[in-house]
Amino acid sequence: MTPLRIGNASGFYGDRFDAMREMLTGGGPAGTLDVLTGDYLAELTMLILGRDRLKDPDAGYARTFLRQLEECLGLAHDRGVRIVTNAGGLNPAGLADAVRELADRLGIPVRVAHVEGDDLTARHPGSLAAHAYLGGFGIAACLREGADVVVTGRVTDAALVTGPAAAHFGWRRTDHDRLAGAVVAGHVLECGTQATGGNYAHFADHDPRTLHHPGFPLAELHEDGTAVITKHPGTGGLVDLGTVTAQLLYETAGARYAGPDVTARLDTARLTHEGPDRVRIEGVRGEAPPPTLKVGLNRLGGYRNEVAFVLTGLDIEAKAALVRAQMTEVLAKSMPADVRWDLARNDHPDAPTEETASALLRLVVRDPDQRTVGRALGAAAVELALASYPGFHVLAPPGNGSPYGVFEDVYVDQDTVEHVAVLHDGRRIPVAPARDTLVLADVPEPALPEPPPLGPVKRAPLGLVAGARSGDKGGNANIGVWARTDDAWRWLAHTLTTDRLRALLPETADLPVTRHTLPHLRALNFVVEGLLGEGVAAQHRFDPQAKALGEWLRSRHLDIPESLL
């Protein structure tokens, strides 16, 4: 059976607008896609869409998708490419109706279906949006019934691939290995150009011109679940073992990558370089999915405000102490629920510019009452302009406090969620939950490789011998670290322990850190619990999604064998 060619044209709400057209035209006659997916949802996106819907009950979906489709629906129809997207967000039925209206206006005969059942907000009073992560079998039902465009709300990112694959190959729920292969392929595709050289640790090894405009990825998916990750010929970027490994580690944890369709065993995935911009993923084993579905709860946590004091030149610590004491007296009157100070020492001695001679002292306050963190805070800061440290100024005076969100996840039994495929003719097909399930358990850590031979070492950055990619899952962060050679892997596996990680990244010192070993990928994956507080929308730290946490780790120095350098 010929492989199913699935491409992706969006990794987040706000991704490159022209990507849909690029993916539909970039392959030439020989490279036409079968399915084009678009991933628009993230934890923060659901909160944004929830706030949109408070203002307009007809909102709640990614309007960018509709504008892209206006340019590309005819092109997709002419080329026989089916479109599957989670751009429906909180309102998949509304987006499906909007697509039908668009198709009628353009005179394009397409059948539009949508998937619903993920919205559990009514079960969780006080939440702005509560949505279960559905699997791909609702999508599969829509495609089997002839849909040309399938719109979903909250499904897992990989469901955008498992659904079309199950429909195309006739997979059943018990085809765990095949489904697991599709999940892994879907996970590589879901973030778009992160699989083709974007956000890539080893980008400096490549011609910068190659990375200016990376093409979006596609997967050639086979009936047995094997996949080849590639991109359209002639497009920018690159696909190699490193870019695919990096994306496999992104926002994952241990060996078991659980979802509603299957639990994929990441520790069984094997990557092979098959040719220019072609990486084969094979050997992925699957297990029955867990009996529960993850539900993402988004709610408004309160209000926050921020002042950034600029401290320049000498006596930085003393200047910070003075203004902090002055502001603490003011804050004692309003008593915000949460007060946080952070001093970022970006200053350099004998600096050639004023900016490089300056540090930033950030004050962040949070409270359920907007008045507590409102203009009074800004007024207090401004009143110190002539009465505090020498050189006093702030980056911008704060205004009214702005709302912030809180994300948490809970779990519900699969059979308590009404997963439904709603077809173009109005028929509703119930999608049965998985009956063969397996409660998740930790996988025993595999044996480590033999340690490398001892030899002379040199103090150097970890990033000279290892790549990394990091991301967020609610309040937790993960850091995937991989080596590019067997010798470097032997050293990395024995050197980068959880204690060493905590020493290199002091922000993690008091937090639970779990290390997972993935020998086939020559990788370690660390999960840092609680680093991100109550999730990205709460803006708990400087890098609220931990996007650069891995790059910070790579910049840290330790003793590295000279033979690896």
Coordinates of C-alpha atoms in Angstrom, one line a residue:
M1 CA 0.0 0.0 0.0
T2 CA 1.3 3.4 -0.9
P3 CA 2.3 5.6 2.0
L4 CA -0.1 8.3 3.3
R5 CA 1.6 11.7 2.9
I6 CA 0.6 14.1 5.7
G7 CA 1.9 17.6 5.9
N8 CA 1.5 20.3 8.6
A9 CA 1.0 24.0 8.0
S10 CA 0.8 25.4 11.5
G11 CA 2.5 24.8 14.8
F12 CA 0.6 27.4 16.9
Y13 CA -2.0 30.1 16.6
G14 CA 0.0 32.9 14.9
D15 CA 2.4 30.7 12.8
R16 CA 3.4 31.7 9.3
F17 CA 0.3 32.7 7.4
D18 CA 1.6 31.6 4.0
A19 CA 2.5 28.1 5.2
M20 CA -0.8 26.6 4.0
R21 CA -0.3 27.7 0.4
E22 CA 3.4 26.7 0.6
M23 CA 2.5 23.2 1.6
L24 CA -0.2 22.8 -1.0
T25 CA 2.0 24.0 -3.9
G26 CA 5.6 23.2 -2.7
G27 CA 5.6 19.5 -3.6
G28 CA 4.9 19.8 -7.3
P29 CA 2.8 17.2 -9.1
A30 CA 4.9 14.3 -7.7
G31 CA 4.8 15.6 -4.1
T32 CA 1.1 16.3 -3.6
L33 CA -0.1 15.7 -0.1
D34 CA -3.0 13.4 0.9
V35 CA -3.8 15.3 4.1
L36 CA -2.8 18.8 5.4
T37 CA -3.0 19.4 9.1
G38 CA -2.9 22.5 11.2
D39 CA -2.2 22.7 14.9
Y40 CA -3.4 25.9 16.4
L41 CA -4.0 25.1 20.1
A42 CA -1.9 25.3 23.2
E43 CA -2.7 25.7 26.9
L44 CA -2.3 29.5 26.6
T45 CA -4.3 29.6 23.3
M46 CA -7.3 27.9 25.0
L47 CA -7.3 30.7 27.6
I48 CA -7.1 33.4 24.9
L49 CA -10.0 31.8 23.0
G50 CA -11.9 31.6 26.2
R51 CA -11.6 35.3 26.9
D52 CA -12.6 36.0 23.2
R53 CA -15.7 34.0 23.7
L54 CA -16.6 36.0 26.8
K55 CA -16.9 39.0 24.6
D56 CA -18.5 37.2 21.6
P57 CA -20.3 33.9 22.0
D58 CA -19.8 33.2 18.3
A59 CA -16.0 33.4 18.7
G60 CA -13.7 30.9 20.2
Y61 CA -11.9 29.5 17.2
A62 CA -8.7 30.5 15.3
R63 CA -9.8 33.1 12.8
T64 CA -6.4 32.9 11.1
F65 CA -7.3 29.5 9.7
L66 CA -10.4 30.8 8.0
R67 CA -8.4 33.6 6.3
Q68 CA -5.9 31.1 5.2
L69 CA -8.6 28.8 3.8
E70 CA -10.1 31.7 1.8
E71 CA -6.9 31.7 -0.2
C72 CA -6.3 28.0 -0.3
L73 CA -9.6 26.0 -0.2
G74 CA -9.9 25.9 -4.0
L75 CA -6.3 24.8 -4.3
A76 CA -6.8 22.0 -1.8
H77 CA -9.9 20.9 -3.5
D78 CA -8.3 20.8 -7.0
R79 CA -5.4 18.8 -5.6
G80 CA -7.5 16.4 -3.6
V81 CA -5.9 17.3 -0.3
R82 CA -8.0 16.8 2.8
I83 CA -7.6 19.3 5.6
V84 CA -7.7 18.4 9.3
T85 CA -7.3 21.0 12.0
N86 CA -7.9 21.7 15.6
A87 CA -8.5 25.4 14.8
G88 CA -12.1 24.9 16.1
G89 CA -10.7 25.6 19.6
L90 CA -13.7 26.2 21.9
N91 CA -16.2 26.4 19.0
P92 CA -15.6 23.7 16.4
A93 CA -19.2 23.8 15.3
G94 CA -19.0 27.5 14.7
L95 CA -15.8 27.2 12.6
A96 CA -17.3 24.3 10.6
D97 CA -20.3 26.6 9.8
A98 CA -18.0 29.4 8.9
V99 CA -16.0 27.1 6.5
R100 CA -19.3 26.0 4.8
E101 CA -20.3 29.6 4.3
L102 CA -16.9 30.4 2.9
A103 CA -17.1 27.4 0.5
D104 CA -20.5 28.4 -0.7
R105 CA -19.4 31.9 -1.3
L106 CA -16.4 30.7 -3.3
G107 CA -18.4 28.1 -5.1
I108 CA -16.2 25.2 -4.0
P109 CA -18.1 21.9 -3.3
V110 CA -16.5 20.6 -0.1
R111 CA -17.9 18.5 2.7
V112 CA -17.1 19.9 6.1
A113 CA -17.4 17.8 9.3
H114 CA -16.4 18.5 12.9
V115 CA -15.7 16.7 16.1
E116 CA -17.1 17.6 19.4
G117 CA -17.4 16.3 23.0
D118 CA -14.2 17.8 24.4
D119 CA -16.0 20.7 26.1
L120 CA -16.4 19.8 29.8
T121 CA -16.6 23.4 31.1
A122 CA -20.0 22.9 32.6
R123 CA -18.6 20.1 34.8
H124 CA -16.0 22.5 36.3
P125 CA -17.6 25.6 37.8
G126 CA -15.3 28.5 37.9
S127 CA -13.3 27.5 34.9
L128 CA -13.1 29.6 31.8
A129 CA -12.5 26.6 29.6
A130 CA -12.3 22.9 30.5
H131 CA -11.6 20.6 27.6
A132 CA -10.7 16.9 27.4
Y133 CA -7.9 15.9 25.0
L134 CA -9.7 13.6 22.5
G135 CA -8.0 11.1 20.2
G136 CA -8.1 10.6 16.5
F137 CA -11.0 8.2 16.0
G138 CA -13.6 11.0 15.7
I139 CA -11.5 12.5 12.9
A140 CA -11.2 9.1 11.3
A141 CA -15.0 8.7 11.3
C142 CA -15.4 12.0 9.6
L143 CA -12.9 11.1 6.9
R144 CA -14.4 7.7 6.3
E145 CA -17.7 9.3 5.7
G146 CA -16.2 11.5 2.9
A147 CA -15.3 14.8 4.7
D148 CA -12.9 17.1 2.8
V149 CA -12.4 19.4 5.8
V150 CA -12.4 18.2 9.4
V151 CA -12.5 20.7 12.2
T152 CA -11.9 19.7 15.8
G153 CA -11.8 21.4 19.2
R154 CA -9.3 20.1 21.8
V155 CA -7.7 16.9 20.6
T156 CA -4.2 15.7 21.2
D157 CA -1.8 17.2 18.7
A158 CA -0.9 13.8 17.5
A159 CA -4.6 13.0 16.8
L160 CA -4.4 15.1 13.7
V161 CA -2.2 12.4 12.3
T162 CA -3.6 9.2 14.0
G163 CA -7.1 10.1 12.8
P164 CA -6.2 10.3 9.0
A165 CA -3.9 7.3 9.3
A166 CA -6.6 5.1 11.0
A167 CA -9.1 6.1 8.3
H168 CA -6.7 5.5 5.4
F169 CA -5.3 2.2 6.6
G170 CA -8.4 0.8 8.3
W171 CA -6.6 0.6 11.7
R172 CA -8.5 -0.6 14.7
R173 CA -8.1 0.6 18.3
T174 CA -6.1 -2.5 19.1
D175 CA -3.5 -1.8 16.4
H176 CA -1.3 -0.3 19.1
D177 CA 2.1 -0.5 17.4
R178 CA 0.7 1.1 14.2
L179 CA -1.1 3.8 16.2
A180 CA 2.1 4.4 18.2
G181 CA 4.1 5.0 15.1
A182 CA 1.5 7.5 13.9
V183 CA 1.6 9.2 17.3
V184 CA 5.4 9.6 17.1
A185 CA 5.1 11.0 13.6
G186 CA 2.4 13.3 14.7
H187 CA 4.5 14.6 17.6
V188 CA 7.3 15.4 15.2
L189 CA 5.0 17.2 12.8
E190 CA 2.9 19.1 15.3
C191 CA 5.2 22.0 15.9
G192 CA 5.8 22.7 12.3
T193 CA 9.3 24.1 11.5
Q194 CA 10.7 22.9 14.8
A195 CA 11.2 19.6 12.9
T196 CA 13.0 21.3 10.0
G197 CA 15.7 23.4 11.6
G198 CA 13.6 25.9 13.6
N199 CA 14.7 26.4 17.3
Y200 CA 17.4 23.9 16.6
A201 CA 20.3 23.7 19.1
H202 CA 22.9 23.0 16.4
F203 CA 21.7 25.7 14.0
A204 CA 25.2 27.2 13.9
D205 CA 26.5 24.1 12.1
H206 CA 24.5 25.0 9.0
D207 CA 24.6 27.8 6.4
P208 CA 22.4 30.6 7.9
R209 CA 20.7 31.1 4.6
T210 CA 19.3 27.6 4.8
L211 CA 17.4 28.5 8.0
H212 CA 16.0 31.9 7.0
H213 CA 12.7 30.4 5.7
P214 CA 12.5 26.7 6.8
G215 CA 9.8 24.6 5.0
F216 CA 7.2 22.9 7.0
P217 CA 7.5 19.1 7.6
L218 CA 5.6 16.2 6.2
A219 CA 5.5 12.5 7.0
E220 CA 5.3 9.6 4.6
L221 CA 3.3 7.2 6.9
H222 CA 3.2 3.5 6.1
E223 CA 0.6 0.9 6.9
D224 CA 2.9 -0.7 9.6
G225 CA 3.3 2.6 11.4
T226 CA 6.7 3.3 10.1
A227 CA 7.2 6.9 9.0
V228 CA 9.7 9.0 7.0
I229 CA 10.0 12.6 8.1
T230 CA 10.9 15.0 5.2
K231 CA 9.8 18.3 3.6
H232 CA 9.0 19.5 0.2
P233 CA 12.1 19.6 -2.1
G234 CA 13.6 23.0 -2.6
T235 CA 12.2 24.5 0.6
G236 CA 14.5 25.9 3.3
G237 CA 15.6 24.3 6.6
L238 CA 16.7 20.8 7.1
V239 CA 15.6 17.4 8.3
D240 CA 18.2 15.3 10.0
L241 CA 18.6 13.0 13.0
G242 CA 19.2 16.0 15.2
T243 CA 16.1 18.0 14.2
V244 CA 13.9 14.9 14.6
T245 CA 15.4 13.9 17.9
A246 CA 14.9 17.4 19.3
Q247 CA 11.3 17.4 18.4
L248 CA 10.7 13.9 19.8
L249 CA 12.0 15.1 23.1
Y250 CA 10.0 18.3 23.1
E251 CA 7.3 18.5 25.8
T252 CA 7.6 14.8 26.6
A253 CA 8.7 13.0 29.7
G254 CA 9.6 9.3 30.1
A255 CA 9.5 6.3 27.9
R256 CA 5.7 6.1 27.9
Y257 CA 4.0 8.9 25.9
A258 CA 0.4 8.4 26.8
G259 CA -2.6 9.6 24.7
P260 CA -6.3 8.6 24.3
D261 CA -5.5 6.4 21.2
V262 CA -2.4 4.6 22.4
T263 CA 0.6 4.8 24.7
A264 CA 3.6 5.1 22.5
R265 CA 6.9 3.8 23.8
L266 CA 9.4 6.5 22.9
D267 CA 12.2 4.2 24.2
T268 CA 11.6 1.9 21.2
A269 CA 11.8 4.5 18.5
R270 CA 14.8 4.1 16.1
L271 CA 15.9 6.9 13.8
T272 CA 17.8 6.3 10.5
H273 CA 19.1 8.8 8.1
E274 CA 17.6 7.7 4.8
G275 CA 18.9 10.5 2.5
P276 CA 19.0 14.2 2.2
D277 CA 16.2 15.7 4.4
R278 CA 14.8 12.2 5.1
V279 CA 14.7 10.5 8.5
R280 CA 13.0 7.2 9.0
I281 CA 11.3 6.4 12.3
E282 CA 10.6 2.7 12.9
G283 CA 10.3 0.1 15.6
V284 CA 7.9 2.1 17.7
R285 CA 5.9 -0.1 20.1
G286 CA 2.5 0.7 21.4
E287 CA 0.5 -0.2 24.5
A288 CA -3.1 0.2 25.3
P289 CA -4.0 3.8 26.3
P290 CA -4.8 4.7 29.9
P291 CA -8.4 4.5 31.0
T292 CA -8.6 8.3 31.6
L293 CA -8.5 11.4 29.5
K294 CA -6.5 14.5 30.4
V295 CA -8.7 17.6 30.8
G296 CA -7.0 21.0 30.6
L297 CA -8.6 23.6 33.0
N298 CA -8.1 27.2 32.3
R299 CA -9.4 29.9 34.8
L300 CA -8.7 33.5 35.6
G301 CA -6.2 33.6 38.5
G302 CA -6.5 37.2 39.3
Y303 CA -4.6 40.3 38.3
R304 CA -0.9 41.1 38.0
N305 CA 1.2 44.2 37.5
E306 CA 4.9 44.8 37.0
V307 CA 7.6 47.4 37.4
A308 CA 11.1 47.1 36.0
F309 CA 13.6 49.4 37.7
V310 CA 16.8 50.1 35.8
L311 CA 19.9 50.1 37.9
T312 CA 23.0 51.5 36.2
G313 CA 26.7 51.5 36.9
L314 CA 28.2 51.0 40.4
D315 CA 26.6 49.7 43.6
I316 CA 23.9 47.6 41.8
E317 CA 23.1 45.5 44.9
A318 CA 22.9 48.5 47.2
K319 CA 20.6 50.3 44.7
A320 CA 18.4 47.3 44.5
A321 CA 18.2 47.0 48.3
L322 CA 17.2 50.7 48.6
V323 CA 14.4 50.7 46.2
R324 CA 13.1 47.4 47.3
A325 CA 12.9 48.7 50.9
Q326 CA 11.1 51.8 49.7
M327 CA 8.6 49.8 47.7
T328 CA 8.1 47.3 50.5
E329 CA 6.8 50.1 52.7
V330 CA 4.2 51.0 50.1
L331 CA 3.2 47.4 49.4
A332 CA 2.6 46.9 53.2
K333 CA -0.3 49.2 52.9
S334 CA -2.1 47.4 50.0
M335 CA -0.9 43.8 50.9
P336 CA -0.9 42.1 47.5
A337 CA -1.4 38.3 47.8
D338 CA 1.9 37.6 46.0
V339 CA 5.0 39.8 45.7
R340 CA 8.1 38.7 43.7
W341 CA 11.4 40.5 43.2
D342 CA 14.0 39.4 40.6
L343 CA 17.3 41.1 40.0
A344 CA 18.8 40.3 36.5
R345 CA 22.5 41.2 36.4
N346 CA 22.8 42.1 32.8
D347 CA 25.4 44.8 33.6
H348 CA 29.1 44.6 32.6
P349 CA 32.0 46.4 34.3
D350 CA 33.5 49.3 32.4
A351 CA 30.7 48.9 29.8
P352 CA 30.9 50.7 26.5
T353 CA 27.1 51.6 26.4
E354 CA 24.7 52.6 29.1
E355 CA 22.4 49.7 28.4
T356 CA 25.2 47.2 28.9
A357 CA 26.1 48.9 32.2
S358 CA 22.5 48.4 33.5
A359 CA 20.8 45.7 35.5
L360 CA 17.0 45.2 35.8
L361 CA 15.1 44.8 39.1
R362 CA 11.7 43.4 38.3
L363 CA 8.8 43.7 40.8
V364 CA 5.7 41.6 40.0
V365 CA 2.6 41.7 42.2
R366 CA -0.5 39.5 42.0
D367 CA -3.8 39.7 43.7
P368 CA -7.5 38.6 43.1
D369 CA -8.5 42.3 43.4
Q370 CA -7.4 44.5 40.4
R371 CA -7.4 47.6 42.6
T372 CA -4.7 46.1 44.8
V373 CA -2.2 45.8 41.9
G374 CA -3.5 48.8 39.9
R375 CA -2.4 52.3 39.4
A376 CA -1.5 52.8 43.0
L377 CA 1.6 50.6 42.4
G378 CA 2.6 52.7 39.4
A379 CA 2.0 56.0 41.3
A380 CA 4.2 54.7 44.2
A381 CA 7.0 53.8 41.8
V382 CA 6.8 57.2 40.0
E383 CA 6.8 59.1 43.3
L384 CA 10.3 57.6 44.0
A385 CA 11.7 59.2 40.8
L386 CA 13.6 61.9 42.7
A387 CA 13.9 60.2 46.0
S388 CA 15.6 56.9 45.5
Y389 CA 18.9 55.5 44.0
P390 CA 21.0 57.6 41.6
G391 CA 20.1 57.2 38.0
F392 CA 16.5 56.1 38.9
H393 CA 14.2 55.2 36.0
V394 CA 11.8 52.5 35.0
L395 CA 11.3 50.8 31.7
A396 CA 7.6 51.8 31.6
P397 CA 5.3 53.0 34.3
P398 CA 2.7 50.3 35.1
G399 CA -1.0 50.9 34.4
N400 CA -4.0 49.0 35.6
G401 CA -3.3 45.4 36.6
S402 CA -3.9 42.9 33.8
P403 CA -5.7 39.6 34.3
Y404 CA -3.6 36.4 34.3
G405 CA -4.7 32.8 33.8
V406 CA -4.0 29.6 35.6
F407 CA -3.8 26.2 34.0
E408 CA -4.1 22.8 35.6
D409 CA -4.9 19.3 34.4
V410 CA -7.3 16.8 35.8
Y411 CA -8.4 13.4 34.5
V412 CA -11.8 11.8 33.8
D413 CA -12.7 8.3 32.7
Q414 CA -12.8 7.9 28.9
D415 CA -16.3 6.5 28.9
T416 CA -17.7 9.7 30.6
V417 CA -16.9 11.8 27.6
E418 CA -19.3 11.9 24.6
H419 CA -16.9 11.9 21.7
V420 CA -19.0 12.6 18.5
A421 CA -18.2 13.0 14.8
V422 CA -20.7 15.5 13.2
L423 CA -20.9 14.9 9.5
H424 CA -21.5 17.3 6.7
D425 CA -25.1 16.1 6.3
G426 CA -25.8 16.6 10.0
R427 CA -25.5 12.9 11.0
R428 CA -23.9 12.3 14.4
I429 CA -21.7 9.3 14.9
P430 CA -20.8 8.4 18.5
V431 CA -17.1 7.5 18.9
A432 CA -16.7 4.7 21.4
P433 CA -13.9 5.0 23.9
A434 CA -11.0 2.6 24.1
R435 CA -12.0 -0.6 25.8
D436 CA -8.6 -2.1 26.0
T437 CA -6.8 0.2 28.5
L438 CA -3.8 0.0 30.7
V439 CA -3.0 2.1 33.8
L440 CA 0.3 3.9 33.3
A441 CA 3.3 2.7 35.2
D442 CA 6.9 3.8 35.2
V443 CA 9.3 2.0 32.9
P444 CA 12.4 0.7 34.7
E445 CA 15.4 2.8 33.8
P446 CA 17.5 0.9 31.2
A447 CA 21.1 -0.1 31.9
L448 CA 23.6 2.7 31.1
P449 CA 26.3 2.2 28.5
E450 CA 29.8 1.5 29.6
P451 CA 31.4 4.7 30.9
P452 CA 34.0 6.3 28.6
P453 CA 37.7 5.9 29.3
L454 CA 39.3 8.4 31.6
G455 CA 41.4 11.1 30.0
P456 CA 42.2 14.8 30.2
V457 CA 39.3 17.2 30.5
K458 CA 38.7 20.8 29.7
R459 CA 36.2 23.3 31.3
A460 CA 33.7 24.0 28.5
P461 CA 30.0 24.6 27.8
L462 CA 27.9 21.5 27.7
G463 CA 26.4 22.6 24.4
L464 CA 29.7 21.8 22.6
V465 CA 28.8 18.1 22.9
A466 CA 25.1 18.0 23.4
G467 CA 21.9 19.4 22.0
A468 CA 18.8 20.3 24.0
R469 CA 15.2 21.4 23.6
S470 CA 12.9 22.4 26.4
G471 CA 9.2 23.2 26.9
D472 CA 6.3 23.3 29.2
K473 CA 3.4 21.1 30.4
G474 CA 1.3 23.1 32.8
G475 CA 3.5 24.1 35.7
N476 CA 6.2 21.6 34.8
A477 CA 9.1 22.0 32.4
N478 CA 11.0 19.3 30.5
I479 CA 14.6 19.5 29.1
G480 CA 15.5 16.9 26.5
V481 CA 19.3 16.5 26.1
W482 CA 20.9 14.4 23.4
A483 CA 24.3 13.4 22.2
R484 CA 25.3 13.1 18.5
T485 CA 27.9 10.4 18.9
D486 CA 28.2 7.2 20.8
D487 CA 31.2 8.4 22.8
A488 CA 29.4 11.6 23.7
W489 CA 26.4 9.6 24.8
R490 CA 28.5 7.4 27.1
W491 CA 29.9 10.4 28.8
L492 CA 26.5 12.3 28.9
A493 CA 24.6 9.3 30.4
H494 CA 27.1 9.1 33.3
T495 CA 27.7 12.8 33.8
L496 CA 24.4 14.6 33.6
T497 CA 22.6 13.3 36.7
T498 CA 19.7 15.0 38.4
D499 CA 22.1 16.4 41.0
R500 CA 24.4 17.7 38.3
L501 CA 21.4 19.3 36.6
R502 CA 20.3 21.0 39.8
A503 CA 23.9 22.3 40.3
L504 CA 24.0 23.7 36.7
L505 CA 20.5 25.2 36.9
P506 CA 20.2 26.6 40.4
E507 CA 16.5 27.6 39.8
T508 CA 15.7 23.9 39.9
A509 CA 17.7 23.2 43.1
D510 CA 14.7 22.9 45.4
L511 CA 12.3 21.3 42.9
P512 CA 11.5 17.6 42.1
V513 CA 13.6 16.6 39.1
T514 CA 13.1 13.2 37.4
R515 CA 15.5 11.8 34.8
H516 CA 14.5 9.5 32.0
T517 CA 17.0 7.6 29.8
L518 CA 16.3 6.9 26.1
P519 CA 19.3 5.0 24.8
H520 CA 18.0 4.5 21.2
L521 CA 17.9 8.3 20.9
R522 CA 21.1 8.8 22.9
A523 CA 19.0 11.1 25.0
L524 CA 18.1 12.1 28.5
N525 CA 14.8 13.8 29.4
F526 CA 14.5 15.7 32.6
V527 CA 11.1 16.8 34.1
V528 CA 11.3 19.7 36.5
E529 CA 8.1 19.9 38.6
G530 CA 6.7 23.2 39.5
L531 CA 9.2 25.4 37.8
L532 CA 6.5 27.3 35.9
G533 CA 4.2 27.8 38.8
E534 CA 0.6 27.7 37.6
G535 CA 1.4 27.5 33.9
V536 CA 2.4 29.9 31.1
A537 CA -0.5 32.3 31.5
A538 CA 0.5 33.0 35.1
Q539 CA 3.9 34.2 33.9
H540 CA 5.6 32.8 37.0
R541 CA 9.2 33.3 35.7
F542 CA 11.3 35.2 33.2
D543 CA 10.8 32.4 30.5
P544 CA 7.2 31.3 31.3
Q545 CA 7.2 28.4 28.9
A546 CA 10.7 27.2 29.5
K547 CA 11.5 27.6 25.8
A548 CA 15.1 28.6 26.5
L549 CA 15.8 26.4 29.6
G550 CA 17.7 23.9 27.4
E551 CA 19.8 26.6 25.9
W552 CA 20.7 27.9 29.4
L553 CA 21.7 24.4 30.3
R554 CA 23.9 24.1 27.2
S555 CA 25.7 27.3 28.1
R556 CA 26.8 26.0 31.5
H557 CA 30.4 24.9 31.9
L558 CA 31.6 21.6 33.2
D559 CA 34.6 19.3 32.8
I560 CA 34.3 17.6 29.4
P561 CA 36.8 15.1 28.0
E562 CA 39.1 16.7 25.5
S563 CA 38.5 13.8 23.2
L564 CA 34.9 14.9 22.7
L565 CA 35.9 18.5 22.0

